[in-house]
mmCIF file of C-alpha atoms in Angstrom:
data_model
loop_
_atom_site.group_PDB
_atom_site.id
_atom_site.type_symbol
_atom_site.label_atom_id
_atom_site.label_comp_id
_atom_site.label_asym_id
_atom_site.label_seq_id
_atom_site.Cartn_x
_atom_site.Cartn_y
_atom_site.Cartn_z
ATOM 1 C CA MET A 8 -4.828 -22.038 -2.711
ATOM 2 C CA ASN A 9 -2.813 -25.173 -1.439
ATOM 3 C CA THR A 10 -5.129 -26.970 1.088
ATOM 4 C CA GLU A 11 -2.313 -29.514 2.039
ATOM 5 C CA LEU A 12 -0.336 -28.988 5.342
ATOM 6 C CA THR A 13 3.372 -29.263 5.216
ATOM 7 C CA ASP A 14 4.884 -31.989 7.323
ATOM 8 C CA GLU A 15 5.839 -29.271 9.819
ATOM 9 C CA GLN A 16 2.377 -27.874 10.340
ATOM 10 C CA ARG A 17 0.956 -31.399 10.355
ATOM 11 C CA LYS A 18 3.467 -31.981 13.126
ATOM 12 C CA LEU A 19 2.343 -28.821 15.010
ATOM 13 C CA SER A 20 -1.544 -29.622 14.724
ATOM 14 C CA ASP A 21 -0.974 -32.936 16.031
ATOM 15 C CA THR A 22 0.819 -31.975 18.924
ATOM 16 C CA VAL A 23 -1.730 -29.361 19.957
ATOM 17 C CA ARG A 24 -4.576 -31.872 19.610
ATOM 18 C CA GLU A 25 -2.787 -34.233 21.840
ATOM 19 C CA PHE A 26 -2.107 -31.482 24.464
ATOM 20 C CA ALA A 27 -6.008 -30.611 24.168
ATOM 21 C CA ASP A 28 -7.128 -34.082 24.761
ATOM 22 C CA THR A 29 -4.800 -34.720 27.578
ATOM 23 C CA VAL A 30 -4.396 -31.592 29.189
ATOM 24 C CA VAL A 31 -7.132 -29.256 28.466
ATOM 25 C CA ALA A 32 -10.056 -31.474 28.136
ATOM 26 C CA PRO A 33 -10.031 -33.369 31.366
ATOM 27 C CA ALA A 34 -9.678 -29.959 33.176
ATOM 28 C CA ALA A 35 -12.232 -28.114 31.106
ATOM 29 C CA TYR A 36 -15.421 -28.812 33.153
ATOM 30 C CA THR A 37 -13.764 -27.924 36.472
ATOM 31 C CA TYR A 38 -12.471 -24.549 35.426
ATOM 32 C CA ASP A 39 -15.602 -23.778 33.274
ATOM 33 C CA THR A 40 -17.585 -24.230 36.643
ATOM 34 C CA GLU A 41 -15.026 -22.421 38.568
ATOM 35 C CA ARG A 42 -15.139 -19.610 36.158
ATOM 36 C CA ARG A 43 -11.355 -18.908 36.201
ATOM 37 C CA LEU A 44 -8.739 -19.039 33.867
ATOM 38 C CA PRO A 45 -6.330 -21.938 34.407
ATOM 39 C CA LEU A 46 -3.097 -20.295 34.579
ATOM 40 C CA ASP A 47 -0.925 -23.678 34.770
ATOM 41 C CA ILE A 48 -2.434 -24.807 31.397
ATOM 42 C CA ILE A 49 -1.644 -21.240 30.066
ATOM 43 C CA ARG A 50 1.996 -21.817 31.022
ATOM 44 C CA GLU A 51 2.114 -25.266 29.495
ATOM 45 C CA MET A 52 0.983 -23.565 26.251
ATOM 46 C CA GLY A 53 3.645 -20.951 26.638
ATOM 47 C CA ASP A 54 6.198 -23.775 27.051
ATOM 48 C CA LEU A 55 5.091 -25.056 23.778
ATOM 49 C CA GLY A 56 5.530 -22.022 22.019
ATOM 50 C CA LEU A 57 2.008 -21.186 21.340
ATOM 51 C CA PHE A 58 1.812 -17.383 21.811
ATOM 52 C CA GLY A 59 5.181 -17.061 19.647
ATOM 53 C CA LEU A 60 3.656 -19.022 16.759
ATOM 54 C CA PRO A 61 3.722 -16.191 14.281
ATOM 55 C CA PHE A 62 6.419 -13.641 15.491
ATOM 56 C CA PRO A 63 10.161 -13.715 14.395
ATOM 57 C CA VAL A 64 12.960 -15.735 16.060
ATOM 58 C CA GLU A 65 14.465 -12.303 17.077
ATOM 59 C CA HIS A 66 11.357 -11.289 19.021
ATOM 60 C CA GLY A 67 11.501 -14.621 20.763
ATOM 61 C CA GLY A 68 8.999 -16.415 18.652
ATOM 62 C CA GLN A 69 8.810 -19.455 16.949
ATOM 63 C CA GLY A 70 9.132 -17.966 13.500
ATOM 64 C CA LYS A 71 5.870 -19.794 11.813
ATOM 65 C CA ASP A 72 3.413 -18.168 9.403
ATOM 66 C CA TYR A 73 -0.032 -17.293 10.587
ATOM 67 C CA LEU A 74 -1.854 -20.528 9.346
ATOM 68 C CA SER A 75 0.267 -22.296 12.230
ATOM 69 C CA LEU A 76 -1.337 -20.158 14.541
ATOM 70 C CA CYS A 77 -4.842 -20.899 13.293
ATOM 71 C CA LEU A 78 -4.127 -24.850 13.314
ATOM 72 C CA ALA A 79 -3.127 -24.318 17.240
ATOM 73 C CA VAL A 80 -6.380 -22.425 18.083
ATOM 74 C CA GLU A 81 -8.588 -24.825 16.062
ATOM 75 C CA ALA A 82 -7.254 -28.152 17.633
ATOM 76 C CA LEU A 83 -7.677 -26.258 21.283
ATOM 77 C CA ALA A 84 -11.052 -25.062 20.359
ATOM 78 C CA ARG A 85 -12.580 -28.542 19.664
ATOM 79 C CA VAL A 86 -12.373 -29.333 23.495
ATOM 80 C CA ASP A 87 -12.509 -25.662 25.079
ATOM 81 C CA GLN A 88 -13.271 -22.506 23.306
ATOM 82 C CA SER A 89 -12.323 -20.399 26.379
ATOM 83 C CA ILE A 90 -8.683 -21.693 26.060
ATOM 84 C CA ALA A 91 -8.685 -21.299 22.432
ATOM 85 C CA VAL A 92 -9.700 -17.498 22.579
ATOM 86 C CA THR A 93 -7.314 -16.940 25.148
ATOM 87 C CA LEU A 94 -4.706 -17.819 22.631
ATOM 88 C CA GLU A 95 -6.443 -16.252 19.791
ATOM 89 C CA ALA A 96 -6.947 -12.811 21.366
ATOM 90 C CA GLY A 97 -3.606 -13.135 23.157
ATOM 91 C CA VAL A 98 -1.718 -13.175 20.225
ATOM 92 C CA GLY A 99 -3.971 -11.357 17.419
ATOM 93 C CA LEU A 100 -5.217 -8.370 19.456
ATOM 94 C CA GLY A 101 -2.636 -8.359 22.389
ATOM 95 C CA ILE A 102 0.765 -9.398 20.979
ATOM 96 C CA MET A 103 0.363 -8.583 17.292
ATOM 97 C CA PRO A 104 -0.211 -4.796 17.524
ATOM 98 C CA ILE A 105 3.164 -4.276 19.489
ATOM 99 C CA ALA A 106 4.959 -6.404 17.395
ATOM 100 C CA ARG A 107 3.848 -4.865 14.399
ATOM 101 C CA HIS A 108 3.746 -0.949 15.242
ATOM 102 C CA GLY A 109 5.730 -0.898 18.303
ATOM 103 C CA THR A 110 8.717 1.098 18.816
ATOM 104 C CA ALA A 111 12.087 -1.204 19.356
ATOM 105 C CA ALA A 112 12.043 -0.254 23.097
ATOM 106 C CA GLN A 113 8.333 -1.322 23.171
ATOM 107 C CA ARG A 114 9.127 -4.360 21.722
ATOM 108 C CA GLU A 115 12.001 -5.129 24.019
ATOM 109 C CA ARG A 116 10.015 -4.262 27.122
ATOM 110 C CA TRP A 117 7.055 -6.303 26.136
ATOM 111 C CA LEU A 118 7.563 -9.138 24.030
ATOM 112 C CA PRO A 119 9.904 -11.454 25.788
ATOM 113 C CA ASP A 120 7.122 -12.029 28.417
ATOM 114 C CA LEU A 121 4.270 -12.257 26.141
ATOM 115 C CA VAL A 122 5.417 -14.483 23.024
ATOM 116 C CA THR A 123 6.363 -17.055 26.028
ATOM 117 C CA GLY A 124 3.007 -16.876 27.634
ATOM 118 C CA ARG A 125 4.631 -15.577 30.809
ATOM 119 C CA ALA A 126 2.357 -12.445 30.513
ATOM 120 C CA LEU A 127 -0.792 -11.795 28.472
ATOM 121 C CA ALA A 128 -1.859 -8.497 26.799
ATOM 122 C CA ALA A 129 -5.281 -7.147 25.664
ATOM 123 C CA PHE A 130 -6.633 -4.567 23.420
ATOM 124 C CA GLY A 131 -9.299 -1.986 24.717
ATOM 125 C CA LEU A 132 -11.353 -1.179 21.751
ATOM 126 C CA THR A 133 -15.099 -1.832 22.372
ATOM 127 C CA GLU A 134 -16.944 0.833 24.394
ATOM 128 C CA ALA A 135 -20.767 1.045 25.292
ATOM 129 C CA GLU A 136 -21.581 3.004 22.060
ATOM 130 C CA ALA A 137 -18.618 1.956 20.003
ATOM 131 C CA GLY A 138 -18.002 -1.291 19.028
ATOM 132 C CA SER A 139 -18.958 -2.196 15.255
ATOM 133 C CA ASP A 140 -18.642 1.444 15.078
ATOM 134 C CA ALA A 141 -15.256 2.446 16.463
ATOM 135 C CA GLY A 142 -15.603 5.660 15.058
ATOM 136 C CA ALA A 143 -17.959 6.495 18.074
ATOM 137 C CA THR A 144 -15.390 5.938 20.631
ATOM 138 C CA ARG A 145 -15.360 8.676 23.483
ATOM 139 C CA THR A 146 -12.570 7.526 25.641
ATOM 140 C CA THR A 147 -9.911 10.444 25.299
ATOM 141 C CA ALA A 148 -6.196 11.004 25.545
ATOM 142 C CA ARG A 149 -4.813 14.595 25.771
ATOM 143 C CA HIS A 150 -1.160 15.477 25.560
ATOM 144 C CA GLU A 151 0.447 17.110 28.250
ATOM 145 C CA THR A 152 3.986 18.349 27.992
ATOM 146 C CA GLY A 153 6.320 17.902 30.712
ATOM 147 C CA PRO A 154 8.463 20.462 32.541
ATOM 148 C CA ASP A 155 10.691 22.394 30.133
ATOM 149 C CA GLY A 156 8.825 21.326 27.208
ATOM 150 C CA GLY A 157 10.021 17.867 27.907
ATOM 151 C CA ALA A 158 8.247 14.847 26.429
ATOM 152 C CA GLY A 159 5.305 14.970 28.778
ATOM 153 C CA VAL A 160 2.511 12.422 29.171
ATOM 154 C CA TRP A 161 -0.861 11.066 27.645
ATOM 155 C CA VAL A 162 -3.749 11.645 30.278
ATOM 156 C CA ILE A 163 -6.568 9.139 29.406
ATOM 157 C CA ASP A 164 -10.257 9.194 30.283
ATOM 158 C CA GLY A 165 -12.963 6.811 29.569
ATOM 159 C CA SER A 166 -14.181 3.344 29.576
ATOM 160 C CA LYS A 167 -13.991 0.030 27.625
ATOM 161 C CA GLN A 168 -15.985 -2.979 27.754
ATOM 162 C CA PHE A 169 -15.948 -6.637 26.886
ATOM 163 C CA ILE A 170 -12.192 -6.796 26.921
ATOM 164 C CA THR A 171 -10.312 -10.184 26.912
ATOM 165 C CA ASN A 172 -7.465 -11.291 28.673
ATOM 166 C CA SER A 173 -7.585 -7.723 30.593
ATOM 167 C CA GLY A 174 -7.741 -8.832 34.272
ATOM 168 C CA THR A 175 -5.629 -11.837 34.636
ATOM 169 C CA PRO A 176 -3.101 -12.023 37.268
ATOM 170 C CA ILE A 177 -0.393 -12.078 34.495
ATOM 171 C CA THR A 178 -1.990 -9.227 32.224
ATOM 172 C CA SER A 179 0.905 -6.821 31.692
ATOM 173 C CA VAL A 180 -0.504 -4.528 29.563
ATOM 174 C CA VAL A 181 -3.827 -3.165 27.683
ATOM 175 C CA THR A 182 -3.381 -1.282 24.302
ATOM 176 C CA VAL A 183 -6.499 1.324 24.361
ATOM 177 C CA THR A 184 -7.672 3.173 21.579
ATOM 178 C CA ALA A 185 -8.526 6.771 22.366
ATOM 179 C CA VAL A 186 -9.571 10.062 20.703
ATOM 180 C CA THR A 187 -6.236 12.274 20.546
ATOM 181 C CA GLY A 188 -7.661 15.053 18.472
ATOM 182 C CA GLU A 189 -10.817 15.887 16.055
ATOM 183 C CA GLU A 190 -10.883 17.365 12.565
ATOM 184 C CA THR A 191 -13.795 19.286 10.908
ATOM 185 C CA ARG A 192 -14.735 18.468 7.459
ATOM 186 C CA ALA A 193 -15.561 20.889 4.880
ATOM 187 C CA ASP A 194 -19.176 19.457 5.050
ATOM 188 C CA GLY A 195 -19.090 20.671 8.836
ATOM 189 C CA THR A 196 -18.980 17.208 10.010
ATOM 190 C CA VAL A 197 -16.311 16.168 12.671
ATOM 191 C CA LYS A 198 -13.787 13.227 11.981
ATOM 192 C CA LYS A 199 -11.963 11.618 15.486
ATOM 193 C CA GLU A 200 -8.498 11.289 15.227
ATOM 194 C CA LEU A 201 -7.922 7.796 16.738
ATOM 195 C CA SER A 202 -4.497 6.829 18.342
ATOM 196 C CA SER A 203 -3.466 3.672 20.479
ATOM 197 C CA ILE A 204 -1.685 3.763 23.628
ATOM 198 C CA LEU A 205 -0.125 1.313 25.915
ATOM 199 C CA VAL A 206 -1.273 1.055 29.209
ATOM 200 C CA PRO A 207 0.588 -0.983 31.935
ATOM 201 C CA SER A 208 -1.468 -3.075 34.620
ATOM 202 C CA GLY A 209 -1.587 -1.443 37.684
ATOM 203 C CA THR A 210 -1.200 2.183 36.642
ATOM 204 C CA ALA A 211 -2.808 4.901 38.870
ATOM 205 C CA GLY A 212 -6.443 5.467 37.901
ATOM 206 C CA PHE A 213 -6.900 2.398 35.375
ATOM 207 C CA THR A 214 -9.242 -0.066 37.134
ATOM 208 C CA VAL A 215 -10.192 -3.349 35.920
ATOM 209 C CA GLY A 216 -13.944 -4.068 36.698
ATOM 210 C CA PRO A 217 -15.341 -7.209 38.066
ATOM 211 C CA ALA A 218 -15.640 -10.153 35.494
ATOM 212 C CA TYR A 219 -18.704 -10.576 33.433
ATOM 213 C CA ASP A 220 -21.460 -13.188 34.251
ATOM 214 C CA LYS A 221 -21.494 -14.835 30.838
ATOM 215 C CA VAL A 222 -23.504 -17.047 29.093
ATOM 216 C CA GLY A 223 -20.535 -18.939 27.952
ATOM 217 C CA TRP A 224 -16.697 -18.881 27.599
ATOM 218 C CA HIS A 225 -16.787 -19.077 31.226
ATOM 219 C CA THR A 226 -13.020 -19.914 31.523
ATOM 220 C CA SER A 227 -11.919 -16.825 29.175
ATOM 221 C CA ASP A 228 -11.078 -13.563 31.098
ATOM 222 C CA THR A 229 -13.371 -10.563 30.122
ATOM 223 C CA HIS A 230 -13.813 -7.451 32.106
ATOM 224 C CA PRO A 231 -14.690 -3.580 31.671
ATOM 225 C CA LEU A 232 -12.374 -1.033 32.075
ATOM 226 C CA THR A 233 -12.125 2.364 33.409
ATOM 227 C CA PHE A 234 -9.478 5.242 32.941
ATOM 228 C CA GLU A 235 -9.665 8.161 35.095
ATOM 229 C CA ASP A 236 -6.791 10.674 34.726
ATOM 230 C CA VAL A 237 -4.454 7.890 33.416
ATOM 231 C CA ARG A 238 -0.936 9.220 32.929
ATOM 232 C CA VAL A 239 1.384 7.447 30.862
ATOM 233 C CA PRO A 240 4.524 8.401 29.164
ATOM 234 C CA THR A 241 4.259 9.809 25.548
ATOM 235 C CA ALA A 242 6.707 6.940 24.577
ATOM 236 C CA ASN A 243 3.774 4.793 25.120
ATOM 237 C CA LEU A 244 1.763 5.751 22.024
ATOM 238 C CA LEU A 245 1.719 2.882 19.709
ATOM 239 C CA GLY A 246 2.186 3.431 16.107
ATOM 240 C CA GLU A 247 2.074 6.773 14.515
ATOM 241 C CA GLN A 248 -0.814 9.317 16.337
ATOM 242 C CA GLY A 249 -4.077 9.343 14.506
ATOM 243 C CA ARG A 250 -3.325 5.710 12.906
ATOM 244 C CA GLY A 251 -4.754 3.785 15.742
ATOM 245 C CA TYR A 252 -8.044 2.751 13.976
ATOM 246 C CA ALA A 253 -6.426 1.925 10.760
ATOM 247 C CA ASN A 254 -3.597 -0.365 12.541
ATOM 248 C CA PHE A 255 -6.699 -1.928 14.552
ATOM 249 C CA LEU A 256 -8.729 -2.798 11.285
ATOM 250 C CA HIS A 257 -5.670 -4.583 9.799
ATOM 251 C CA ALA A 258 -5.159 -6.620 13.279
ATOM 252 C CA LEU A 259 -8.713 -7.366 13.229
ATOM 253 C CA ASP A 260 -8.759 -8.478 9.380
ATOM 254 C CA GLU A 261 -6.080 -10.976 10.242
ATOM 255 C CA GLY A 262 -7.637 -11.948 13.867
ATOM 256 C CA ARG A 263 -11.016 -13.001 12.064
ATOM 257 C CA ILE A 264 -9.033 -15.731 10.306
ATOM 258 C CA ALA A 265 -8.055 -17.294 13.467
ATOM 259 C CA PHE A 266 -11.303 -16.637 14.977
ATOM 260 C CA ALA A 267 -12.750 -18.669 12.025
ATOM 261 C CA ALA A 268 -10.141 -21.220 12.893
ATOM 262 C CA LEU A 269 -11.447 -21.260 16.471
ATOM 263 C CA ALA A 270 -15.237 -21.574 15.155
ATOM 264 C CA THR A 271 -14.147 -24.630 12.915
ATOM 265 C CA GLY A 272 -12.622 -26.305 15.889
ATOM 266 C CA ALA A 273 -15.849 -25.992 17.757
ATOM 267 C CA ALA A 274 -17.692 -27.378 14.691
ATOM 268 C CA GLN A 275 -15.354 -30.255 14.569
ATOM 269 C CA GLY A 276 -15.187 -30.901 18.345
ATOM 270 C CA CYS A 277 -19.214 -31.111 18.168
ATOM 271 C CA LEU A 278 -18.761 -33.592 15.321
ATOM 272 C CA GLU A 279 -16.443 -35.711 16.864
ATOM 273 C CA GLU A 280 -18.614 -36.114 20.213
ATOM 274 C CA ALA A 281 -21.720 -36.424 18.404
ATOM 275 C CA LEU A 282 -20.143 -39.503 16.122
ATOM 276 C CA ARG A 283 -18.591 -41.020 18.979
ATOM 277 C CA TYR A 284 -22.009 -41.265 20.799
ATOM 278 C CA ALA A 285 -24.111 -42.140 17.677
ATOM 279 C CA ARG A 286 -21.707 -45.256 17.478
ATOM 280 C CA THR A 287 -22.287 -46.260 21.062
ATOM 281 C CA ARG A 288 -25.704 -45.434 21.844
ATOM 282 C CA ASN A 289 -28.035 -48.332 21.450
ATOM 283 C CA VAL A 290 -31.881 -47.809 21.035
ATOM 284 C CA PHE A 291 -34.131 -50.402 20.068
ATOM 285 C CA GLY A 292 -31.275 -52.841 19.721
ATOM 286 C CA ARG A 293 -29.126 -50.665 17.325
ATOM 287 C CA ASP A 294 -26.721 -47.860 17.763
ATOM 288 C CA ILE A 295 -28.308 -44.564 16.637
ATOM 289 C CA GLY A 296 -25.780 -43.888 14.061
ATOM 290 C CA SER A 297 -27.404 -46.441 11.867
ATOM 291 C CA ASN A 298 -30.651 -44.402 11.597
ATOM 292 C CA GLN A 299 -30.734 -42.437 8.472
ATOM 293 C CA HIS A 300 -31.852 -39.253 9.848
ATOM 294 C CA ILE A 301 -28.888 -39.343 12.265
ATOM 295 C CA ALA A 302 -26.447 -40.384 9.954
ATOM 296 C CA PHE A 303 -27.438 -37.717 7.481
ATOM 297 C CA THR A 304 -27.444 -34.987 10.275
ATOM 298 C CA LEU A 305 -23.665 -36.063 11.007
ATOM 299 C CA SER A 306 -22.930 -35.861 7.520
ATOM 300 C CA ARG A 307 -24.189 -32.337 7.059
ATOM 301 C CA MET A 308 -22.115 -31.567 10.400
ATOM 302 C CA ALA A 309 -19.348 -32.829 8.601
ATOM 303 C CA ALA A 310 -19.613 -30.718 5.303
ATOM 304 C CA ARG A 311 -20.096 -27.769 7.635
ATOM 305 C CA VAL A 312 -16.534 -28.511 9.210
ATOM 306 C CA HIS A 313 -15.014 -28.998 5.835
ATOM 307 C CA GLN A 314 -16.219 -25.753 4.310
ATOM 308 C CA ALA A 315 -15.468 -23.816 7.131
ATOM 309 C CA ARG A 316 -11.865 -25.074 7.284
ATOM 310 C CA LEU A 317 -11.367 -24.343 3.427
ATOM 311 C CA CYS A 318 -12.466 -20.971 4.030
ATOM 312 C CA TYR A 319 -10.100 -20.220 6.637
ATOM 313 C CA TYR A 320 -7.003 -21.901 5.028
ATOM 314 C CA ASP A 321 -7.919 -19.738 1.881
ATOM 315 C CA ALA A 322 -7.901 -16.780 3.672
ATOM 316 C CA ALA A 323 -4.623 -17.717 5.507
ATOM 317 C CA SER A 324 -3.250 -18.400 2.148
ATOM 318 C CA LYS A 325 -3.813 -14.913 0.756
ATOM 319 C CA LEU A 326 -2.603 -13.252 3.929
ATOM 320 C CA ALA A 327 0.622 -15.366 3.741
ATOM 321 C CA ASN A 328 1.139 -14.652 0.134
ATOM 322 C CA GLY A 329 0.526 -10.984 0.441
ATOM 323 C CA VAL A 330 -2.575 -10.254 -1.490
ATOM 324 C CA PRO A 331 -5.706 -8.725 -0.240
ATOM 325 C CA PHE A 332 -7.727 -11.010 2.001
ATOM 326 C CA LYS A 333 -10.359 -8.712 3.948
ATOM 327 C CA VAL A 334 -13.570 -10.286 2.188
ATOM 328 C CA GLU A 335 -12.154 -13.635 2.578
ATOM 329 C CA ALA A 336 -11.557 -13.270 6.310
ATOM 330 C CA SER A 337 -15.126 -12.097 6.501
ATOM 331 C CA ILE A 338 -16.337 -15.034 4.847
ATOM 332 C CA ALA A 339 -14.331 -17.391 6.796
ATOM 333 C CA LYS A 340 -15.576 -15.854 10.007
ATOM 334 C CA LEU A 341 -19.093 -15.962 9.092
ATOM 335 C CA VAL A 342 -19.063 -19.403 7.712
ATOM 336 C CA GLY A 343 -17.143 -20.539 10.427
ATOM 337 C CA SER A 344 -19.429 -19.063 13.210
ATOM 338 C CA GLU A 345 -22.775 -20.475 11.797
ATOM 339 C CA ALA A 346 -21.124 -23.873 11.371
ATOM 340 C CA ALA A 347 -20.149 -23.957 15.137
ATOM 341 C CA MET A 348 -23.713 -22.795 15.718
ATOM 342 C CA ALA A 349 -25.346 -25.276 13.527
ATOM 343 C CA ASN A 350 -23.457 -28.215 14.783
ATOM 344 C CA ALA A 351 -23.912 -27.270 18.335
ATOM 345 C CA ARG A 352 -27.394 -27.472 17.990
ATOM 346 C CA ASP A 353 -27.319 -31.073 16.116
ATOM 347 C CA ALA A 354 -24.764 -32.427 18.566
ATOM 348 C CA ALA A 355 -26.683 -31.569 21.237
ATOM 349 C CA GLN A 356 -30.294 -32.841 19.581
ATOM 350 C CA ILE A 357 -28.253 -36.035 19.049
ATOM 351 C CA PHE A 358 -27.146 -36.503 22.589
ATOM 352 C CA GLY A 359 -30.872 -35.537 23.682
ATOM 353 C CA GLY A 360 -30.946 -35.201 27.681
ATOM 354 C CA TYR A 361 -27.066 -35.873 27.894
ATOM 355 C CA GLY A 362 -26.700 -32.949 25.587
ATOM 356 C CA PHE A 363 -28.199 -30.573 28.244
ATOM 357 C CA LEU A 364 -25.579 -31.391 30.915
ATOM 358 C CA ASN A 365 -22.842 -28.899 31.563
ATOM 359 C CA GLU A 366 -20.578 -31.702 32.178
ATOM 360 C CA ASN A 367 -21.098 -32.588 28.549
ATOM 361 C CA PRO A 368 -18.278 -30.722 26.150
ATOM 362 C CA VAL A 369 -21.252 -30.378 23.599
ATOM 363 C CA ALA A 370 -23.356 -28.260 26.181
ATOM 364 C CA ARG A 371 -20.602 -26.312 26.891
ATOM 365 C CA HIS A 372 -20.198 -25.733 22.979
ATOM 366 C CA TYR A 373 -23.797 -25.172 22.826
ATOM 367 C CA ARG A 374 -23.485 -22.255 25.170
ATOM 368 C CA ASP A 375 -19.921 -21.064 23.824
ATOM 369 C CA SER A 376 -20.833 -20.870 20.060
ATOM 370 C CA LYS A 377 -23.421 -18.001 20.113
ATOM 371 C CA VAL A 378 -20.696 -15.371 21.126
ATOM 372 C CA LEU A 379 -18.954 -16.526 17.768
ATOM 373 C CA GLU A 380 -21.516 -14.639 15.673
ATOM 374 C CA ILE A 381 -20.918 -11.331 17.875
ATOM 375 C CA GLY A 382 -17.102 -11.341 18.825
ATOM 376 C CA GLU A 383 -14.263 -9.546 16.551
ATOM 377 C CA GLY A 384 -17.081 -8.349 14.238
ATOM 378 C CA THR A 385 -20.806 -9.317 14.328
ATOM 379 C CA SER A 386 -22.327 -11.598 11.545
ATOM 380 C CA GLU A 387 -24.040 -8.386 10.170
ATOM 381 C CA VAL A 388 -20.621 -6.688 9.766
ATOM 382 C CA GLN A 389 -19.264 -9.593 8.221
ATOM 383 C CA LEU A 390 -22.176 -9.478 5.702
ATOM 384 C CA MET A 391 -21.409 -5.635 5.145
ATOM 385 C CA ILE A 392 -17.902 -6.250 4.219
ATOM 386 C CA ILE A 393 -18.561 -9.206 1.996
ATOM 387 C CA ALA A 394 -21.460 -6.702 0.278
ATOM 388 C CA ARG A 395 -18.777 -4.239 -0.150
ATOM 389 C CA GLY A 396 -16.478 -6.503 -1.651
ATOM 390 C CA LEU A 397 -19.221 -7.421 -4.366
ATOM 391 C CA GLY A 398 -19.591 -3.485 -5.090
ATOM 392 C CA LEU A 399 -22.644 -2.995 -3.295
ATOM 393 C CA THR A 400 -23.319 -0.270 -0.682
ATOM 394 C CA ALA A 401 -24.960 -2.237 2.173
#
């Protein structure tokens, strides 16, 4: 594993860091309080090419590697996790499935606006009883042939929950996983056939519910979705019928690397804020950073950031080199989310009462970081994947 960034990657990281500090950070408290996604900032991110980073130039992308996306996500997450996850989910769950599994016609229709940030896409997987256990999906899609045996339509019924980027004014399409058939195994159990289908925003019967009242990630757009007799053309099937679950798992494995980068950025942001405060806050005639306990706490925070960054660099390196990375992605996600939570707690303690004020970035990280141990696979799911990688049957 090479942990040294190229000059191009370092320049990208510096550019996004400056954007985060000068554009995102000054507006973060306002948008967090108003609980709305700042579309002006999303447009600027699109102008910087961030949504197109890992996609080929022929698709309108920047032609960079996946680590470049991770670096951008980390730089943004230092100051605002909501903005960072809008990019991370918009690319990994929104654009990536279409770019990888879409037909030429699907890519031509959706990618130009998505990779430039003029539109957002979402992925509808999670349901009330189907999150970690995607096999429990109840949303169904039945095929109806058209007149005279024509191509026909998919008719979708069901619901999804906790879907990021699904209800913004610029959301153009949601990829929905649905049961398109069943197979009875030899032992009598039933195996569901899951497929992915593209549902454009505004389709009749497709309803976006009110935004959730969340503990954190107030700026991130998250909604429940319902589908009642939703009809879309047969051509909206994304990838092969019955391959929806397998295709999503691959996207999720990749997404966990970027999610780990987001967590690393959050941990880094907490470290930076706490370090600045420790150097300037004077108590009993000296700065609090000169106290050994504070200094050691900051040192542990720095160690967590370093460990988390190395983990996601390693997973991204394996992805780039075409070798298995599933376990490493889970390790990176687990280590990164735990680092973010621990650093948020320590930073809030260093700030004392000021760390309990919502206008303080540390307080926002304290609220936001818990979901890092839940989203895109809980910590328990990551431990299960890692255990299986060790040859255990956890």
